[in-house]
Amino acid sequence: MTAALVKTEIRGRVGLATLDRPKALNALSNEVIGELAKALREFDADEAVGAIVLTGSEKAFAAGADIAAMQPWSYADVYSQDYLGHDWESLRRIRKPIIAAVSGYALGGGCELAMLCDFIIAAENARFGQPEINLGIIPGFGGTQRLVRAIGKAKAMDMILTGRMITAAEAELAGLVSRVVPVDRLLDDALETAALIASKSLPSVMMAKECINRAFETPLDEGLLFERRNFHALFATEDQKEGMAAFLGKRSPEFKNR
């Protein structure tokens, strides 16, 4: 049997997935993404899990795709196997929040994988980039789409056309990451944040995630209607009654996630 490429564990109500190809700086492949998709689907289906953290090593979250494997491939090769396609797209369908805890390099597919998560917490040593232009190709898994939405056209053009890396501080200033923390605090901070999210009402959390993602994909009018209907729907949950009763009673709510 081959060693797992993605390690998983559950800490409280948080599922933790760790990319584990240290010698390859967690380079991505169909096998890695397949294992990751399976792990995230299992967390998504587990009622005991309320939020997910995805991380790599201190040196690299994921330093891109496996270039040595890709170099001799033809168009027919990548097209016929839908390289990184099917399972990659399935990650979008995970309903529970996913936090990317990024230390070291998040380059190419690694940067795209981090952006596929719901938000990014970066260590001070994190470096982000889409260097595919240096290889005679372009980003192929959301880099030209999600990066523009995250940091704007000018900044995305700069990064993608030059292939330059940006620091964690620049990424935070541009809006790519939600916060920057010391390297030795990264995992603890991400797990604490995920635990805080997991302590909320799960239906509310999942609906909030859906509504925010819808803002990237629809015109404003449609997004506002989607938000309002989900707001209305939450009044059918027990957690809405408990949350408001707890507020009025000046106590902490005891959510049942229903």
PDB file of C-alpha atoms in Angstrom:
ATOM      1  CA  MET A   1       0.000   0.000   0.000  1.00  0.00           C
ATOM      2  CA  THR A   2       1.194   3.514  -0.753  1.00  0.00           C
ATOM      3  CA  ALA A   3       1.345   6.118   1.996  1.00  0.00           C
ATOM      4  CA  ALA A   4      -1.577   8.517   2.284  1.00  0.00           C
ATOM      5  CA  LEU A   5      -1.031  11.799   0.504  1.00  0.00           C
ATOM      6  CA  VAL A   6      -3.545  13.592   2.745  1.00  0.00           C
ATOM      7  CA  LYS A   7      -3.644  13.023   6.488  1.00  0.00           C
ATOM      8  CA  THR A   8      -6.897  13.597   8.352  1.00  0.00           C
ATOM      9  CA  GLU A   9      -7.977  13.926  11.953  1.00  0.00           C
ATOM     10  CA  ILE A  10     -10.837  15.404  13.926  1.00  0.00           C
ATOM     11  CA  ARG A  11     -10.203  17.845  16.758  1.00  0.00           C
ATOM     12  CA  GLY A  12     -13.392  18.602  18.624  1.00  0.00           C
ATOM     13  CA  ARG A  13     -15.858  19.707  15.944  1.00  0.00           C
ATOM     14  CA  VAL A  14     -13.120  20.593  13.454  1.00  0.00           C
ATOM     15  CA  GLY A  15     -11.904  18.345  10.644  1.00  0.00           C
ATOM     16  CA  LEU A  16      -8.206  18.807   9.842  1.00  0.00           C
ATOM     17  CA  ALA A  17      -6.800  17.769   6.444  1.00  0.00           C
ATOM     18  CA  THR A  18      -3.041  18.004   5.915  1.00  0.00           C
ATOM     19  CA  LEU A  19      -1.341  17.653   2.519  1.00  0.00           C
ATOM     20  CA  ASP A  20       1.548  15.234   3.040  1.00  0.00           C
ATOM     21  CA  ARG A  21       4.054  15.125   0.166  1.00  0.00           C
ATOM     22  CA  PRO A  22       6.962  16.850   1.954  1.00  0.00           C
ATOM     23  CA  LYS A  23       9.677  15.804  -0.519  1.00  0.00           C
ATOM     24  CA  ALA A  24       7.623  17.293  -3.384  1.00  0.00           C
ATOM     25  CA  LEU A  25       6.642  20.417  -1.406  1.00  0.00           C
ATOM     26  CA  ASN A  26       3.053  19.083  -1.509  1.00  0.00           C
ATOM     27  CA  ALA A  27       2.922  19.300  -5.300  1.00  0.00           C
ATOM     28  CA  LEU A  28      -0.569  18.558  -6.568  1.00  0.00           C
ATOM     29  CA  SER A  29      -1.636  15.658  -8.761  1.00  0.00           C
ATOM     30  CA  ASN A  30      -4.843  13.829  -9.618  1.00  0.00           C
ATOM     31  CA  GLU A  31      -4.043  11.412  -6.795  1.00  0.00           C
ATOM     32  CA  VAL A  32      -3.571  14.183  -4.208  1.00  0.00           C
ATOM     33  CA  ILE A  33      -6.740  16.002  -5.244  1.00  0.00           C
ATOM     34  CA  GLY A  34      -8.655  12.702  -5.317  1.00  0.00           C
ATOM     35  CA  GLU A  35      -7.622  11.905  -1.736  1.00  0.00           C
ATOM     36  CA  LEU A  36      -8.356  15.448  -0.627  1.00  0.00           C
ATOM     37  CA  ALA A  37     -11.806  15.427  -2.220  1.00  0.00           C
ATOM     38  CA  LYS A  38     -12.621  12.121  -0.507  1.00  0.00           C
ATOM     39  CA  ALA A  39     -11.450  13.448   2.876  1.00  0.00           C
ATOM     40  CA  LEU A  40     -13.437  16.675   2.565  1.00  0.00           C
ATOM     41  CA  ARG A  41     -16.573  14.826   1.481  1.00  0.00           C
ATOM     42  CA  GLU A  42     -16.283  12.615   4.556  1.00  0.00           C
ATOM     43  CA  PHE A  43     -15.935  15.647   6.817  1.00  0.00           C
ATOM     44  CA  ASP A  44     -18.899  17.251   5.054  1.00  0.00           C
ATOM     45  CA  ALA A  45     -21.059  14.184   5.726  1.00  0.00           C
ATOM     46  CA  ASP A  46     -19.982  13.849   9.379  1.00  0.00           C
ATOM     47  CA  GLU A  47     -22.541  15.459  11.701  1.00  0.00           C
ATOM     48  CA  ALA A  48     -19.831  15.800  14.370  1.00  0.00           C
ATOM     49  CA  VAL A  49     -17.801  18.177  12.152  1.00  0.00           C
ATOM     50  CA  GLY A  50     -18.831  21.827  11.891  1.00  0.00           C
ATOM     51  CA  ALA A  51     -15.847  23.341  10.054  1.00  0.00           C
ATOM     52  CA  ILE A  52     -12.700  22.225   8.230  1.00  0.00           C
ATOM     53  CA  VAL A  53      -9.048  23.334   8.167  1.00  0.00           C
ATOM     54  CA  LEU A  54      -6.802  22.513   5.202  1.00  0.00           C
ATOM     55  CA  THR A  55      -3.056  22.934   5.627  1.00  0.00           C
ATOM     56  CA  GLY A  56       0.333  21.721   4.395  1.00  0.00           C
ATOM     57  CA  SER A  57       3.807  21.896   5.914  1.00  0.00           C
ATOM     58  CA  GLU A  58       5.681  24.878   7.355  1.00  0.00           C
ATOM     59  CA  LYS A  59       7.748  25.054   4.156  1.00  0.00           C
ATOM     60  CA  ALA A  60       4.923  24.688   1.652  1.00  0.00           C
ATOM     61  CA  PHE A  61       1.153  24.682   1.634  1.00  0.00           C
ATOM     62  CA  ALA A  62       1.421  23.419  -1.947  1.00  0.00           C
ATOM     63  CA  ALA A  63       4.120  24.536  -4.365  1.00  0.00           C
ATOM     64  CA  GLY A  64       2.056  23.965  -7.493  1.00  0.00           C
ATOM     65  CA  ALA A  65       1.523  20.974  -9.756  1.00  0.00           C
ATOM     66  CA  ASP A  66       4.004  18.164 -10.387  1.00  0.00           C
ATOM     67  CA  ILE A  67       6.044  19.748 -13.208  1.00  0.00           C
ATOM     68  CA  ALA A  68       8.339  16.749 -13.687  1.00  0.00           C
ATOM     69  CA  ALA A  69       5.313  14.569 -14.417  1.00  0.00           C
ATOM     70  CA  MET A  70       3.602  17.163 -16.625  1.00  0.00           C
ATOM     71  CA  GLN A  71       6.507  18.200 -18.878  1.00  0.00           C
ATOM     72  CA  PRO A  72       6.170  15.452 -21.541  1.00  0.00           C
ATOM     73  CA  TRP A  73       2.357  15.422 -21.646  1.00  0.00           C
ATOM     74  CA  SER A  74       0.447  16.367 -24.770  1.00  0.00           C
ATOM     75  CA  TYR A  75      -2.858  18.177 -25.115  1.00  0.00           C
ATOM     76  CA  ALA A  76      -4.530  14.785 -25.581  1.00  0.00           C
ATOM     77  CA  ASP A  77      -2.981  13.565 -22.314  1.00  0.00           C
ATOM     78  CA  VAL A  78      -4.228  16.408 -20.133  1.00  0.00           C
ATOM     79  CA  TYR A  79      -7.581  16.622 -21.879  1.00  0.00           C
ATOM     80  CA  SER A  80      -8.375  12.908 -21.817  1.00  0.00           C
ATOM     81  CA  GLN A  81      -7.628  12.572 -18.099  1.00  0.00           C
ATOM     82  CA  ASP A  82      -9.240  15.963 -17.343  1.00  0.00           C
ATOM     83  CA  TYR A  83      -6.134  16.764 -15.319  1.00  0.00           C
ATOM     84  CA  LEU A  84      -7.133  17.932 -11.820  1.00  0.00           C
ATOM     85  CA  GLY A  85     -10.619  18.614 -13.187  1.00  0.00           C
ATOM     86  CA  HIS A  86     -13.344  16.356 -11.823  1.00  0.00           C
ATOM     87  CA  ASP A  87     -12.290  16.068  -8.180  1.00  0.00           C
ATOM     88  CA  TRP A  88     -11.051  19.663  -8.179  1.00  0.00           C
ATOM     89  CA  GLU A  89     -14.521  20.915  -9.106  1.00  0.00           C
ATOM     90  CA  SER A  90     -16.095  18.660  -6.472  1.00  0.00           C
ATOM     91  CA  LEU A  91     -14.305  20.693  -3.779  1.00  0.00           C
ATOM     92  CA  ARG A  92     -16.634  23.579  -4.638  1.00  0.00           C
ATOM     93  CA  ARG A  93     -19.572  21.497  -3.451  1.00  0.00           C
ATOM     94  CA  ILE A  94     -18.358  21.106   0.133  1.00  0.00           C
ATOM     95  CA  ARG A  95     -21.039  22.858   2.186  1.00  0.00           C
ATOM     96  CA  LYS A  96     -19.158  23.342   5.453  1.00  0.00           C
ATOM     97  CA  PRO A  97     -16.626  26.185   5.743  1.00  0.00           C
ATOM     98  CA  ILE A  98     -13.032  25.389   4.787  1.00  0.00           C
ATOM     99  CA  ILE A  99     -10.170  27.510   6.140  1.00  0.00           C
ATOM    100  CA  ALA A 100      -6.839  27.344   4.317  1.00  0.00           C
ATOM    101  CA  ALA A 101      -3.955  27.608   6.811  1.00  0.00           C
ATOM    102  CA  VAL A 102      -1.045  28.612   4.564  1.00  0.00           C
ATOM    103  CA  SER A 103       2.608  28.512   5.531  1.00  0.00           C
ATOM    104  CA  GLY A 104       5.464  28.778   3.050  1.00  0.00           C
ATOM    105  CA  TYR A 105       4.797  28.457  -0.658  1.00  0.00           C
ATOM    106  CA  ALA A 106       1.300  28.551  -2.167  1.00  0.00           C
ATOM    107  CA  LEU A 107       2.170  28.700  -5.835  1.00  0.00           C
ATOM    108  CA  GLY A 108       0.291  27.837  -9.015  1.00  0.00           C
ATOM    109  CA  GLY A 109      -2.213  25.140  -8.166  1.00  0.00           C
ATOM    110  CA  GLY A 110      -1.370  25.651  -4.507  1.00  0.00           C
ATOM    111  CA  CYS A 111      -2.497  29.275  -4.654  1.00  0.00           C
ATOM    112  CA  GLU A 112      -5.586  28.180  -6.590  1.00  0.00           C
ATOM    113  CA  LEU A 113      -6.349  25.499  -3.978  1.00  0.00           C
ATOM    114  CA  ALA A 114      -6.054  28.051  -1.176  1.00  0.00           C
ATOM    115  CA  MET A 115      -8.441  30.375  -3.042  1.00  0.00           C
ATOM    116  CA  LEU A 116     -10.883  27.485  -3.467  1.00  0.00           C
ATOM    117  CA  CYS A 117     -11.226  27.455   0.325  1.00  0.00           C
ATOM    118  CA  ASP A 118     -13.604  29.901   1.999  1.00  0.00           C
ATOM    119  CA  PHE A 119     -10.868  32.081   3.432  1.00  0.00           C
ATOM    120  CA  ILE A 120      -7.126  32.017   4.037  1.00  0.00           C
ATOM    121  CA  ILE A 121      -5.158  32.500   7.236  1.00  0.00           C
ATOM    122  CA  ALA A 122      -1.499  33.000   6.334  1.00  0.00           C
ATOM    123  CA  ALA A 123       1.690  32.590   8.309  1.00  0.00           C
ATOM    124  CA  GLU A 124       4.207  35.435   8.092  1.00  0.00           C
ATOM    125  CA  ASN A 125       6.439  33.289   5.852  1.00  0.00           C
ATOM    126  CA  ALA A 126       3.689  32.575   3.301  1.00  0.00           C
ATOM    127  CA  ARG A 127       4.333  33.363  -0.352  1.00  0.00           C
ATOM    128  CA  PHE A 128       1.588  33.400  -2.987  1.00  0.00           C
ATOM    129  CA  GLY A 129       1.969  33.345  -6.739  1.00  0.00           C
ATOM    130  CA  GLN A 130       0.773  32.135 -10.134  1.00  0.00           C
ATOM    131  CA  PRO A 131       4.098  31.494 -11.900  1.00  0.00           C
ATOM    132  CA  GLU A 132       2.671  29.389 -14.750  1.00  0.00           C
ATOM    133  CA  ILE A 133       3.666  32.052 -17.308  1.00  0.00           C
ATOM    134  CA  ASN A 134       7.303  31.104 -16.646  1.00  0.00           C
ATOM    135  CA  LEU A 135       6.523  27.572 -17.852  1.00  0.00           C
ATOM    136  CA  GLY A 136       4.863  28.631 -21.077  1.00  0.00           C
ATOM    137  CA  ILE A 137       1.347  28.025 -19.782  1.00  0.00           C
ATOM    138  CA  ILE A 138      -1.323  29.876 -17.772  1.00  0.00           C
ATOM    139  CA  PRO A 139      -3.195  29.113 -14.545  1.00  0.00           C
ATOM    140  CA  GLY A 140      -5.757  26.405 -15.262  1.00  0.00           C
ATOM    141  CA  PHE A 141      -7.669  25.825 -12.048  1.00  0.00           C
ATOM    142  CA  GLY A 142      -9.184  29.186 -11.213  1.00  0.00           C
ATOM    143  CA  GLY A 143      -6.150  31.469 -11.066  1.00  0.00           C
ATOM    144  CA  THR A 144      -7.316  33.833 -13.792  1.00  0.00           C
ATOM    145  CA  GLN A 145     -10.838  33.867 -12.346  1.00  0.00           C
ATOM    146  CA  ARG A 146     -10.692  33.724  -8.545  1.00  0.00           C
ATOM    147  CA  LEU A 147      -7.575  35.873  -8.226  1.00  0.00           C
ATOM    148  CA  VAL A 148      -9.277  38.709 -10.126  1.00  0.00           C
ATOM    149  CA  ARG A 149     -12.303  38.466  -7.846  1.00  0.00           C
ATOM    150  CA  ALA A 150     -10.097  38.390  -4.748  1.00  0.00           C
ATOM    151  CA  ILE A 151      -7.633  41.214  -5.474  1.00  0.00           C
ATOM    152  CA  GLY A 152      -8.883  43.029  -8.596  1.00  0.00           C
ATOM    153  CA  LYS A 153      -7.847  43.079 -12.241  1.00  0.00           C
ATOM    154  CA  ALA A 154      -4.693  45.202 -11.985  1.00  0.00           C
ATOM    155  CA  LYS A 155      -3.086  43.199  -9.199  1.00  0.00           C
ATOM    156  CA  ALA A 156      -4.083  39.883 -10.779  1.00  0.00           C
ATOM    157  CA  MET A 157      -2.665  40.966 -14.146  1.00  0.00           C
ATOM    158  CA  ASP A 158       0.581  41.963 -12.430  1.00  0.00           C
ATOM    159  CA  MET A 159       0.949  38.613 -10.653  1.00  0.00           C
ATOM    160  CA  ILE A 160      -0.111  36.368 -13.536  1.00  0.00           C
ATOM    161  CA  LEU A 161       1.714  38.137 -16.380  1.00  0.00           C
ATOM    162  CA  THR A 162       4.989  38.546 -14.468  1.00  0.00           C
ATOM    163  CA  GLY A 163       4.791  35.349 -12.436  1.00  0.00           C
ATOM    164  CA  ARG A 164       6.039  37.170  -9.348  1.00  0.00           C
ATOM    165  CA  MET A 165       5.333  36.017  -5.810  1.00  0.00           C
ATOM    166  CA  ILE A 166       3.795  38.234  -3.162  1.00  0.00           C
ATOM    167  CA  THR A 167       4.403  38.116   0.577  1.00  0.00           C
ATOM    168  CA  ALA A 168       1.790  37.384   3.212  1.00  0.00           C
ATOM    169  CA  ALA A 169       1.747  41.079   4.121  1.00  0.00           C
ATOM    170  CA  GLU A 170       1.080  42.120   0.522  1.00  0.00           C
ATOM    171  CA  ALA A 171      -1.550  39.387   0.178  1.00  0.00           C
ATOM    172  CA  GLU A 172      -3.355  40.682   3.261  1.00  0.00           C
ATOM    173  CA  LEU A 173      -3.204  44.269   1.991  1.00  0.00           C
ATOM    174  CA  ALA A 174      -4.628  43.141  -1.362  1.00  0.00           C
ATOM    175  CA  GLY A 175      -7.453  41.206   0.269  1.00  0.00           C
ATOM    176  CA  LEU A 176      -6.280  37.717  -0.697  1.00  0.00           C
ATOM    177  CA  VAL A 177      -5.923  36.558   2.916  1.00  0.00           C
ATOM    178  CA  SER A 178      -8.052  37.358   5.931  1.00  0.00           C
ATOM    179  CA  ARG A 179      -5.200  37.686   8.439  1.00  0.00           C
ATOM    180  CA  VAL A 180      -1.487  37.060   8.947  1.00  0.00           C
ATOM    181  CA  VAL A 181      -0.169  35.328  12.063  1.00  0.00           C
ATOM    182  CA  PRO A 182       3.239  34.142  13.354  1.00  0.00           C
ATOM    183  CA  VAL A 183       4.383  30.843  11.828  1.00  0.00           C
ATOM    184  CA  ASP A 184       4.250  29.018  15.160  1.00  0.00           C
ATOM    185  CA  ARG A 185       0.673  30.199  15.719  1.00  0.00           C
ATOM    186  CA  LEU A 186      -0.746  29.345  12.294  1.00  0.00           C
ATOM    187  CA  LEU A 187      -2.352  25.974  12.946  1.00  0.00           C
ATOM    188  CA  ASP A 188      -3.569  26.917  16.428  1.00  0.00           C
ATOM    189  CA  ASP A 189      -5.115  30.123  15.109  1.00  0.00           C
ATOM    190  CA  ALA A 190      -6.812  28.318  12.204  1.00  0.00           C
ATOM    191  CA  LEU A 191      -8.147  25.568  14.472  1.00  0.00           C
ATOM    192  CA  GLU A 192      -9.409  28.099  17.016  1.00  0.00           C
ATOM    193  CA  THR A 193     -11.155  30.049  14.257  1.00  0.00           C
ATOM    194  CA  ALA A 194     -12.687  26.872  12.852  1.00  0.00           C
ATOM    195  CA  ALA A 195     -13.819  25.833  16.350  1.00  0.00           C
ATOM    196  CA  LEU A 196     -15.495  29.211  16.816  1.00  0.00           C
ATOM    197  CA  ILE A 197     -17.343  28.778  13.514  1.00  0.00           C
ATOM    198  CA  ALA A 198     -18.253  25.197  14.432  1.00  0.00           C
ATOM    199  CA  SER A 199     -19.811  26.439  17.690  1.00  0.00           C
ATOM    200  CA  LYS A 200     -22.438  28.354  15.701  1.00  0.00           C
ATOM    201  CA  SER A 201     -25.653  26.937  14.248  1.00  0.00           C
ATOM    202  CA  LEU A 202     -24.572  24.748  11.336  1.00  0.00           C
ATOM    203  CA  PRO A 203     -27.582  25.560   9.110  1.00  0.00           C
ATOM    204  CA  SER A 204     -26.845  29.269   9.549  1.00  0.00           C
ATOM    205  CA  VAL A 205     -23.147  28.773   8.799  1.00  0.00           C
ATOM    206  CA  MET A 206     -23.819  26.781   5.637  1.00  0.00           C
ATOM    207  CA  MET A 207     -26.423  29.256   4.400  1.00  0.00           C
ATOM    208  CA  ALA A 208     -24.075  32.167   5.076  1.00  0.00           C
ATOM    209  CA  LYS A 209     -21.351  30.410   3.044  1.00  0.00           C
ATOM    210  CA  GLU A 210     -23.781  29.806   0.170  1.00  0.00           C
ATOM    211  CA  CYS A 211     -24.914  33.429   0.158  1.00  0.00           C
ATOM    212  CA  ILE A 212     -21.387  34.855   0.200  1.00  0.00           C
ATOM    213  CA  ASN A 213     -20.305  32.550  -2.621  1.00  0.00           C
ATOM    214  CA  ARG A 214     -23.395  33.540  -4.586  1.00  0.00           C
ATOM    215  CA  ALA A 215     -22.187  37.156  -4.447  1.00  0.00           C
ATOM    216  CA  PHE A 216     -19.262  36.131  -6.696  1.00  0.00           C
ATOM    217  CA  GLU A 217     -21.430  34.306  -9.193  1.00  0.00           C
ATOM    218  CA  THR A 218     -24.590  36.360  -9.788  1.00  0.00           C
ATOM    219  CA  PRO A 219     -25.800  39.902 -10.405  1.00  0.00           C
ATOM    220  CA  LEU A 220     -26.520  41.936  -7.287  1.00  0.00           C
ATOM    221  CA  ASP A 221     -30.320  41.728  -7.565  1.00  0.00           C
ATOM    222  CA  GLU A 222     -30.289  37.931  -7.743  1.00  0.00           C
ATOM    223  CA  GLY A 223     -27.762  37.695  -4.916  1.00  0.00           C
ATOM    224  CA  LEU A 224     -29.868  39.924  -2.680  1.00  0.00           C
ATOM    225  CA  LEU A 225     -32.959  37.811  -3.320  1.00  0.00           C
ATOM    226  CA  PHE A 226     -31.007  34.605  -2.609  1.00  0.00           C
ATOM    227  CA  GLU A 227     -29.741  36.100   0.657  1.00  0.00           C
ATOM    228  CA  ARG A 228     -33.179  37.282   1.736  1.00  0.00           C
ATOM    229  CA  ARG A 229     -34.865  33.925   1.054  1.00  0.00           C
ATOM    230  CA  ASN A 230     -32.206  32.105   3.055  1.00  0.00           C
ATOM    231  CA  PHE A 231     -32.622  34.638   5.867  1.00  0.00           C
ATOM    232  CA  HIS A 232     -36.351  33.912   5.835  1.00  0.00           C
ATOM    233  CA  ALA A 233     -35.746  30.141   5.764  1.00  0.00           C
ATOM    234  CA  LEU A 234     -33.688  30.197   8.954  1.00  0.00           C
ATOM    235  CA  PHE A 235     -36.794  31.230  10.876  1.00  0.00           C
ATOM    236  CA  ALA A 236     -37.956  27.635  10.360  1.00  0.00           C
ATOM    237  CA  THR A 237     -35.045  26.290  12.455  1.00  0.00           C
ATOM    238  CA  GLU A 238     -34.916  25.464  16.143  1.00  0.00           C
ATOM    239  CA  ASP A 239     -31.555  27.227  16.354  1.00  0.00           C
ATOM    240  CA  GLN A 240     -33.138  30.567  15.380  1.00  0.00           C
ATOM    241  CA  LYS A 241     -35.576  30.279  18.296  1.00  0.00           C
ATOM    242  CA  GLU A 242     -32.785  29.236  20.662  1.00  0.00           C
ATOM    243  CA  GLY A 243     -30.368  31.923  19.471  1.00  0.00           C
ATOM    244  CA  MET A 244     -32.838  34.756  19.952  1.00  0.00           C
ATOM    245  CA  ALA A 245     -34.132  33.355  23.267  1.00  0.00           C
ATOM    246  CA  ALA A 246     -30.562  33.111  24.539  1.00  0.00           C
ATOM    247  CA  PHE A 247     -29.862  36.696  23.476  1.00  0.00           C
ATOM    248  CA  LEU A 248     -32.935  37.977  25.278  1.00  0.00           C
ATOM    249  CA  GLY A 249     -32.118  35.822  28.316  1.00  0.00           C
ATOM    250  CA  LYS A 250     -28.528  37.096  28.381  1.00  0.00           C
ATOM    251  CA  ARG A 251     -27.051  33.581  28.160  1.00  0.00           C
ATOM    252  CA  SER A 252     -25.002  31.565  25.677  1.00  0.00           C
ATOM    253  CA  PRO A 253     -27.062  29.710  23.067  1.00  0.00           C
ATOM    254  CA  GLU A 254     -27.125  25.919  22.959  1.00  0.00           C
ATOM    255  CA  PHE A 255     -27.455  25.176  19.268  1.00  0.00           C
ATOM    256  CA  LYS A 256     -28.741  21.762  18.128  1.00  0.00           C
ATOM    257  CA  ASN A 257     -27.860  22.333  14.449  1.00  0.00           C
ATOM    258  CA  ARG A 258     -31.456  21.939  13.346  1.00  0.00           C
TER     259      ARG A 258
END
